[in-house]
XYZ file of C-alpha atoms in Angstrom:
568
model
C 25.291 -21.244 16.021
C 22.357 -22.918 17.097
C 19.170 -22.692 14.612
C 16.532 -20.536 16.599
C 13.462 -22.423 17.729
C 9.519 -20.786 17.614
C 7.363 -22.435 19.659
C 3.984 -22.236 17.807
C 4.616 -21.155 14.140
C 2.356 -18.423 13.187
C 1.350 -20.333 9.338
C -0.102 -23.423 11.489
C -3.419 -22.568 12.409
C -3.893 -20.934 8.840
C -3.161 -24.411 7.438
C -5.432 -26.767 9.655
C -8.258 -25.039 8.637
C -7.782 -24.386 4.986
C -6.605 -28.108 4.617
C -8.916 -29.467 7.122
C -6.433 -31.593 8.525
C -4.755 -31.588 12.328
C -1.376 -32.830 10.520
C 0.095 -30.207 8.382
C 3.272 -32.098 7.843
C 1.325 -35.027 6.512
C 2.189 -35.965 2.870
C -1.004 -37.791 1.817
C -2.587 -36.080 -0.914
C -5.648 -37.118 -3.076
C -6.353 -35.462 -5.945
C -9.668 -35.402 -8.473
C -12.032 -35.417 -5.611
C -12.538 -31.317 -5.183
C -15.887 -30.943 -6.855
C -14.201 -28.795 -9.216
C -15.074 -25.125 -9.293
C -18.330 -25.955 -7.633
C -16.409 -26.298 -3.686
C -15.986 -23.046 -3.731
C -19.320 -20.313 -2.318
C -18.451 -17.769 -3.877
C -17.598 -19.284 -7.182
C -20.907 -21.118 -7.065
C -22.417 -17.350 -6.079
C -21.106 -16.326 -9.887
C -22.367 -19.147 -11.126
C -25.749 -17.850 -10.051
C -25.158 -14.439 -10.724
C -24.461 -15.386 -14.357
C -27.693 -16.681 -14.626
C -30.049 -13.807 -14.279
C -27.328 -11.612 -16.305
C -27.349 -14.123 -19.486
C -31.101 -14.502 -19.108
C -31.440 -10.125 -19.317
C -28.984 -9.097 -21.935
C -28.865 -12.661 -24.183
C -25.415 -13.116 -24.287
C -23.530 -15.809 -22.256
C -21.048 -14.691 -19.892
C -19.301 -16.563 -16.841
C -19.341 -20.338 -17.754
C -15.921 -22.094 -15.977
C -17.047 -25.368 -16.458
C -16.775 -25.440 -20.468
C -14.076 -21.747 -20.443
C -11.978 -23.272 -18.211
C -8.865 -24.384 -20.374
C -11.137 -26.030 -22.793
C -13.243 -27.796 -20.710
C -10.778 -28.985 -18.388
C -12.729 -28.059 -15.287
C -11.244 -25.619 -12.341
C -10.570 -26.911 -9.132
C -8.831 -30.205 -9.359
C -7.005 -28.632 -6.995
C -8.340 -27.274 -4.040
C -9.659 -24.011 -3.559
C -8.597 -22.304 -0.171
C -9.606 -20.064 1.889
C -6.879 -17.361 2.554
C -6.586 -16.181 6.055
C -6.036 -11.872 6.083
C -2.097 -12.420 7.771
C -2.618 -11.397 11.579
C -6.342 -10.808 11.231
C -7.804 -14.178 12.141
C -10.183 -13.382 9.210
C -10.781 -16.001 6.381
C -11.730 -15.076 2.905
C -12.464 -16.488 -0.114
C -9.836 -15.718 -3.166
C -11.877 -14.153 -5.028
C -12.092 -11.742 -2.452
C -8.720 -10.866 -2.557
C -9.502 -9.288 -6.268
C -9.355 -5.772 -5.876
C -12.391 -5.483 -8.082
C -14.236 -7.759 -5.594
C -12.540 -5.596 -2.737
C -13.702 -2.301 -2.043
C -11.644 -1.771 0.459
C -8.694 -2.062 -1.631
C -10.248 0.095 -4.188
C -10.682 2.964 -1.184
C -6.922 2.549 -0.777
C -5.922 3.643 -4.388
C -8.763 6.409 -4.566
C -7.831 7.627 -1.289
C -3.981 8.136 -2.766
C -4.580 9.208 -6.322
C -7.076 12.131 -4.803
C -5.202 13.279 -2.448
C -1.932 16.400 -3.205
C -0.316 18.574 -0.744
C -0.552 22.504 -0.888
C 2.103 24.912 0.574
C 0.127 28.513 1.813
C 3.079 30.112 2.122
C 3.619 31.576 -1.183
C -0.293 32.331 -1.616
C 0.234 34.091 1.556
C 3.151 36.282 0.281
C 1.406 37.000 -3.053
C -1.519 38.153 -1.149
C 0.728 40.635 1.419
C 3.182 41.979 -0.902
C 1.357 42.050 -4.204
C -2.353 42.962 -3.593
C -1.534 44.526 0.133
C -4.009 41.948 2.426
C -3.776 41.220 5.947
C -3.224 37.756 6.275
C -4.607 36.645 9.900
C -5.284 33.593 11.944
C -9.452 34.565 10.968
C -8.664 35.007 7.080
C -7.097 31.524 7.382
C -9.684 29.947 9.138
C -12.229 31.719 6.519
C -10.296 30.376 4.050
C -10.385 27.201 5.240
C -14.263 27.243 5.753
C -14.640 28.702 1.597
C -12.231 25.757 0.848
C -13.803 22.946 2.408
C -17.388 24.134 0.620
C -15.491 24.459 -3.048
C -13.334 21.078 -3.028
C -16.421 19.098 -3.998
C -17.137 21.397 -6.125
C -19.555 23.721 -4.904
C -19.932 27.445 -6.842
C -18.320 30.106 -4.916
C -17.186 33.158 -7.020
C -19.726 31.746 -9.669
C -23.317 32.596 -10.018
C -25.597 29.519 -8.265
C -25.682 27.289 -10.922
C -24.243 23.550 -11.293
C -23.064 21.854 -8.049
C -22.061 18.822 -6.647
C -24.294 16.326 -4.428
C -23.066 16.879 -1.307
C -24.275 12.795 -0.221
C -21.600 11.714 -3.577
C -18.276 13.538 -2.542
C -18.999 13.349 1.382
C -15.361 12.090 1.609
C -13.682 15.322 -0.129
C -12.534 17.588 2.498
C -9.322 19.675 3.343
C -7.269 20.135 6.233
C -3.989 21.935 6.891
C -1.041 21.517 9.459
C 2.830 23.094 10.618
C 5.431 22.560 12.523
C 4.630 25.468 14.410
C 2.834 24.919 17.571
C 1.834 28.651 18.099
C 0.338 28.450 14.706
C -1.764 25.151 14.848
C -3.446 26.726 18.030
C -4.849 29.303 15.529
C -6.822 27.018 12.847
C -10.059 25.847 13.969
C -9.662 22.317 15.425
C -11.963 20.947 12.792
C -9.290 22.099 9.835
C -6.454 20.953 11.951
C -4.342 17.879 11.334
C -3.045 17.659 15.435
C 0.583 16.465 14.953
C 1.144 16.388 18.684
C -1.367 14.067 19.317
C -1.115 11.652 16.072
C 2.749 10.696 16.460
C 4.628 8.794 19.074
C 5.999 10.950 21.841
C 9.417 10.819 21.091
C 9.826 12.077 17.437
C 7.998 15.755 17.326
C 11.449 17.692 17.425
C 12.956 15.763 14.274
C 9.344 15.718 12.846
C 8.702 20.319 13.162
C 11.977 20.701 12.333
C 11.572 19.671 8.918
C 8.533 20.950 8.667
C 9.152 24.091 9.663
C 7.083 27.589 10.287
C 4.924 26.407 6.752
C 1.372 25.737 6.950
C 0.446 23.320 3.860
C -2.903 22.134 2.932
C -3.497 18.249 2.932
C -6.241 17.826 -0.107
C -8.117 15.264 -0.703
C -10.941 15.690 -3.918
C -13.829 13.620 -4.205
C -13.308 9.989 -4.452
C -15.790 9.381 -7.484
C -13.808 12.527 -9.872
C -10.176 10.701 -9.471
C -11.984 7.686 -10.323
C -13.932 9.331 -13.011
C -10.614 10.897 -14.105
C -7.193 10.225 -13.289
C -3.970 10.917 -10.779
C -3.193 13.829 -12.825
C -7.003 15.759 -12.542
C -6.519 15.827 -8.578
C -4.274 18.984 -8.630
C -5.800 20.569 -11.373
C -9.070 19.932 -9.317
C -7.210 21.272 -6.423
C -6.281 24.190 -8.146
C -8.911 24.830 -9.575
C -11.240 25.245 -5.880
C -7.890 26.967 -4.380
C -8.020 30.004 -6.530
C -11.837 30.288 -6.237
C -11.486 30.076 -2.673
C -9.140 32.612 -1.935
C -10.242 34.767 -4.345
C -13.640 34.771 -1.950
C -11.862 35.083 1.027
C -9.651 37.896 0.682
C -12.262 40.185 -1.949
C -9.944 39.563 -5.286
C -11.306 40.365 -8.461
C -11.350 37.112 -10.397
C -9.633 38.802 -13.025
C -6.686 40.289 -11.798
C -3.413 39.306 -12.309
C -2.485 38.675 -9.360
C -4.479 35.513 -9.589
C -1.917 34.125 -12.151
C 0.237 33.483 -9.118
C -1.903 32.031 -6.830
C -2.607 29.580 -9.863
C 1.085 29.106 -10.133
C 1.599 28.001 -6.879
C -1.658 26.031 -6.602
C -0.858 23.725 -9.579
C 3.013 23.799 -9.543
C 5.353 25.606 -6.872
C 3.405 24.593 -3.900
C 2.538 21.163 -4.739
C 3.602 17.359 -3.461
C 2.108 14.883 -5.549
C 1.820 10.801 -4.219
C 3.221 10.228 -7.698
C 5.701 11.478 -10.295
C 5.004 11.574 -14.075
C 6.013 8.767 -15.916
C 7.977 8.776 -19.210
C 5.738 9.507 -22.014
C 6.136 5.552 -22.992
C 3.804 4.819 -20.552
C 1.930 7.257 -21.023
C 0.172 7.392 -17.536
C 0.169 11.344 -15.393
C 1.178 12.247 -11.630
C -0.607 10.779 -9.099
C -0.478 7.389 -10.908
C 0.772 4.354 -9.134
C 3.913 4.311 -11.481
C 5.210 6.738 -9.964
C 5.319 6.185 -6.058
C 8.297 6.952 -4.575
C 9.202 3.258 -2.361
C 10.441 5.628 0.498
C 7.213 7.767 0.036
C 4.621 4.535 -0.135
C 6.248 3.689 2.807
C 4.831 6.908 5.177
C 1.667 6.716 3.042
C 1.236 3.492 5.321
C 1.011 4.373 9.180
C 1.663 1.072 11.024
C 4.664 2.061 12.345
C 2.394 4.958 14.178
C 0.433 1.618 15.307
C 3.304 -0.556 15.782
C 6.405 1.263 16.996
C 7.536 -1.222 19.000
C 7.249 -3.776 16.155
C 8.779 -2.458 13.332
C 8.284 -6.231 11.793
C 4.098 -6.128 12.299
C 4.347 -2.511 10.930
C 6.615 -3.569 7.440
C 4.509 -6.778 7.013
C 1.673 -4.632 6.683
C 3.460 -2.016 3.928
C 4.008 -5.540 1.944
C 0.331 -6.465 1.847
C -0.661 -3.209 0.990
C 2.030 -2.409 -1.588
C 1.501 -6.194 -2.900
C -1.810 -5.273 -3.098
C -1.078 -1.635 -5.201
C 1.492 -2.400 -7.535
C 1.159 -6.711 -8.129
C -2.596 -6.426 -8.265
C -3.539 -3.153 -9.444
C -0.434 -1.681 -11.678
C 0.757 -4.616 -12.931
C -1.971 -6.671 -13.021
C -3.918 -4.357 -14.505
C -2.425 -0.950 -15.770
C 0.626 -2.336 -17.219
C -1.226 -6.008 -18.378
C -5.015 -6.706 -17.772
C -7.052 -9.593 -16.502
C -6.704 -11.180 -12.740
C -3.636 -13.370 -13.364
C -1.407 -11.121 -10.745
C -3.372 -11.535 -7.727
C -2.190 -14.602 -6.536
C 1.896 -13.169 -6.265
C 0.205 -10.484 -4.132
C -2.025 -12.535 -1.851
C 0.768 -14.915 -0.628
C 2.483 -12.298 0.670
C -0.407 -10.848 2.670
C -2.207 -14.167 3.735
C -1.862 -17.205 6.013
C 0.837 -15.779 8.209
C 3.735 -17.473 6.393
C 5.455 -14.356 5.283
C 4.980 -13.220 8.858
C 6.319 -16.377 10.072
C 9.683 -15.865 8.083
C 10.136 -12.635 9.091
C 9.645 -12.963 12.770
C 12.292 -16.044 12.654
C 14.409 -13.691 11.461
C 13.896 -10.982 14.132
C 14.131 -13.808 17.004
C 17.946 -14.913 15.302
C 19.102 -10.971 14.594
C 17.917 -11.015 18.599
C 19.494 -14.119 19.106
C 23.139 -13.449 17.051
C 23.699 -9.324 17.125
C 21.524 -8.308 20.798
C 19.244 -6.072 18.143
C 16.186 -5.400 20.508
C 13.874 -5.134 17.161
C 10.860 -4.775 19.807
C 12.540 -1.633 20.950
C 13.381 0.381 18.528
C 13.845 3.552 20.680
C 16.628 1.678 23.071
C 17.877 -1.218 20.645
C 21.407 -0.176 18.552
C 21.255 -1.757 14.744
C 23.738 -4.033 13.496
C 26.717 -2.200 11.452
C 25.473 -2.859 7.577
C 28.210 -5.143 6.099
C 28.332 -7.807 3.922
C 29.223 -10.273 6.439
C 26.273 -8.942 8.798
C 24.014 -9.192 5.227
C 25.191 -12.765 4.415
C 24.632 -14.514 7.743
C 21.324 -13.120 8.375
C 19.814 -13.356 4.496
C 21.640 -17.026 4.377
C 20.012 -17.862 7.750
C 16.420 -16.848 7.199
C 16.537 -18.306 3.950
C 17.601 -21.191 5.006
C 15.138 -21.365 7.322
C 11.815 -20.798 4.949
C 13.282 -23.246 2.306
C 12.876 -26.058 5.129
C 9.535 -25.025 6.504
C 8.325 -25.683 2.737
C 10.010 -28.939 2.519
C 8.615 -29.951 5.812
C 5.010 -28.476 5.583
C 3.798 -30.283 1.911
C 0.765 -28.210 2.763
C 2.643 -25.160 3.417
C 4.133 -25.959 -0.445
C 0.641 -26.380 -1.674
C -0.344 -22.722 -0.385
C 2.235 -21.723 -2.340
C 1.694 -23.420 -5.343
C 4.011 -21.646 -7.829
C 7.773 -21.386 -7.515
C 7.701 -16.714 -8.003
C 5.395 -17.095 -5.321
C 8.081 -18.961 -2.809
C 11.129 -17.114 -4.085
C 9.488 -13.911 -3.495
C 8.291 -14.402 0.248
C 11.503 -15.904 1.354
C 13.229 -12.781 -0.087
C 10.756 -10.766 1.396
C 11.663 -12.698 4.623
C 15.401 -12.047 4.064
C 15.298 -8.612 3.054
C 13.420 -7.440 6.369
C 15.273 -9.063 8.631
C 18.489 -7.400 6.881
C 17.278 -3.629 6.418
C 14.905 -4.090 10.441
C 18.657 -5.433 11.466
C 20.275 -2.492 9.989
C 18.398 -0.672 9.851
C 20.022 0.065 5.956
C 17.536 0.124 3.023
C 20.506 -1.372 1.194
C 21.295 -3.822 3.029
C 17.804 -4.918 3.433
C 17.773 -4.545 -1.118
C 21.485 -7.224 -0.572
C 19.629 -9.197 1.367
C 16.676 -9.850 -0.664
C 19.006 -10.286 -3.529
C 20.991 -12.714 -1.807
C 17.994 -14.949 -1.172
C 17.389 -15.178 -4.542
C 20.871 -16.851 -5.569
C 20.587 -18.917 -2.336
C 17.312 -20.288 -3.375
C 18.263 -21.108 -6.922
C 21.093 -22.920 -5.930
C 19.040 -24.721 -3.107
C 16.096 -25.809 -5.538
C 17.926 -24.731 -9.218
C 14.744 -22.387 -10.316
C 12.815 -19.603 -9.045
C 10.135 -18.649 -10.948
C 8.771 -18.549 -14.425
C 11.825 -18.042 -16.911
C 11.254 -14.121 -16.567
C 11.852 -13.834 -12.964
C 14.725 -14.751 -12.490
C 16.753 -11.879 -14.465
C 16.296 -8.671 -12.095
C 17.128 -10.626 -8.823
C 20.686 -12.213 -10.367
C 21.462 -8.697 -11.369
C 20.397 -6.883 -8.738
C 23.068 -7.542 -5.929
C 25.474 -5.286 -9.229
C 22.438 -2.520 -9.255
C 22.265 -2.370 -5.580
C 26.185 -1.193 -5.276
C 26.077 0.172 -8.531
C 28.018 4.207 -9.728
C 25.693 4.909 -12.436
C 22.432 6.938 -10.493
C 19.769 5.298 -12.687
C 20.998 1.692 -11.446
C 22.005 2.179 -7.831
C 19.564 4.420 -6.651
C 18.954 4.257 -2.755
C 15.814 1.890 -2.313
C 13.551 5.038 -1.252
C 14.144 6.678 -3.895
C 13.486 3.700 -6.451
C 9.758 2.807 -7.405
C 7.838 0.530 -10.255
C 9.364 1.857 -13.065
C 12.951 1.828 -11.877
C 15.115 -0.208 -14.472
C 14.585 -4.011 -13.805
C 11.075 -3.560 -11.461
C 8.924 -2.410 -14.277
C 7.416 -5.648 -14.006
C 8.973 -7.268 -11.511
C 5.656 -9.077 -10.698
C 5.620 -10.374 -6.568
C 8.635 -7.636 -5.668
C 7.511 -3.757 -5.497
C 5.260 -4.606 -2.275
C 7.857 -6.199 -1.037
C 11.013 -3.271 -2.138
C 9.026 -0.906 -0.936
C 8.645 -3.030 3.025
C 12.424 -3.339 3.092
C 12.418 0.604 2.254
C 9.948 1.063 5.157
C 11.800 -1.810 7.376
C 15.181 0.462 7.662
C 12.840 3.849 9.277
C 10.762 1.946 10.777
C 13.736 -0.206 12.791
C 15.128 2.700 13.834
C 11.965 4.686 14.509
C 12.282 8.000 12.251
C 9.511 10.053 12.436
C 9.147 9.222 8.353
C 10.959 7.316 5.809
C 11.180 9.880 3.144
C 9.103 13.128 3.194
C 7.896 14.053 6.563
C 4.618 15.979 4.735
C 3.071 12.700 3.092
C 3.654 10.839 6.353
C 1.393 13.747 8.178
C -1.347 14.081 5.343
C -2.127 10.128 5.879
C -2.424 10.278 9.388
C -5.726 12.049 9.307
C -7.939 9.430 11.095
C -10.999 10.937 8.884
C -9.329 9.177 5.726
C -12.135 6.532 4.669
C -9.242 4.411 4.532
C -7.636 3.242 7.545
C -3.460 3.796 6.611
C -2.118 2.028 10.179
C -3.796 -1.399 9.349
C -3.934 -2.203 5.537
C -4.364 -6.127 5.726
C -7.392 -5.362 8.264
C -9.161 -3.131 6.071
C -8.926 -5.703 2.752
C -9.818 -8.501 5.056
C -13.008 -6.234 6.212
C -13.153 -5.005 1.843
C -13.134 -9.365 1.166
C -16.203 -10.375 3.655
C -18.027 -7.364 2.763
C -17.968 -4.889 5.982
C -16.237 -2.264 4.058
C -18.275 0.779 3.502
C -15.956 2.913 0.439
C -16.384 6.357 -0.833
C -17.803 7.634 -3.809
C -21.166 5.390 -4.362
C -23.815 6.304 -6.798
C -26.556 5.028 -4.802
C -28.192 8.166 -5.055
C -28.755 9.528 -8.567
C -29.058 5.484 -9.559
C -32.329 3.271 -9.687
C -32.255 0.601 -6.720
C -31.828 -2.831 -8.367
């Protein structure tokens, strides 16, 4: 089949801006002329800031010109700006580290501080054990009290210590249900209106899976989850839930039925965003290592924003996932430092992965008739090994040719493992979107890695190769711990525990399978609905754009302490 020709490569504008050249194919490169670290406006800002810090505390701090490699200055290569993909915003690389980016911080805060609690068991307890009548009026009264209590205000107790509303103004509770009649009885301020937030062609599937149950989408204060941990989320919410039931239904705080309400709120009726990890990793629930890739694909809402473009929606999952799993989880929780940031940014900057993925989309449409831009109509290709071989090979070879044709592209992705991850991601996304099968997508990823190594003799650093070379066997294995479908895998899945530059892409490959089929959700409809709420501080429908806003200092996070700290 003839090679697919794309009129305008998406990454060309970025390369011209970054390298100040109208000819990104030029092989002429001049080194040692970049003025070292001072070529970067952000690093000059860092150097100026450290002068005042050193003067105040009397201890040296940021000194890149002396401390980098024993005096070898940073910046012998070009310290480039980066375009956050498909945002049109160019940013300093430093501002894509999560410490310097409040949007990235809020993305994780909004996940960690969220828990979903069913109300059916509590209502049954109130009715059967206590003889209380549960009505729309009592439910609305309970929600009114709960939105007073959840930020940290007194209900049953005497008015003593409470939290400042201005510090916890991001904390709130809403409810949702698959029962339209029940939804009509809930005050609009407390309701996530599912019918308005999802595409019109999905309600039957979604409502059937939710049923007539009523669920609470709870977001505790950002500052609380930031000070404590993910395990605090369910405990904080359960305490306020118990107090609010006592207040709304005029219960005695010490009666036995309260224990049943507490059990339901803490355990029986709870959906966490992440499962607890083994003791050797010493992390509680609602921490990144326990997030299943299928569930993460439901947290990101890009497929609601781009229902006709599953590739774009999946690429948003890549950006969100590499930031959380590479930068925050592996880069800091599990390792520490700044070194993993550019593994992540390679996958969501400069439209490079986007270009490779859209090439794959065009190829799949041209050869197999997959109408990827209209997933409600287009048929998926049957997931066979032959189809995976074809799609992954075509996308991989095209991407390798791009790196060879554009030296500035190779300079942009200056590490072999960056290139390996991006090429394999495009291959995996093409396979998963094209077939609607996440396992086919993962095999496309692994095949791409093998093709890449065959062509260029290596992938990345020594330890990078292992998981990819055994991945094809793992993804088709019988043993449950080695062959789980992609939706059930996560950062702690065997062989994934230190997969730098992989995990966000794995999540997106899972997402693509469902986005390409126009499914209402990937793994858990309750999570999908919870994160549709536009009142959340972070916009989960556009993670890459939000990261760009954080980088250019336009994003306002929650949980700030300016109300209680001196003005500097």
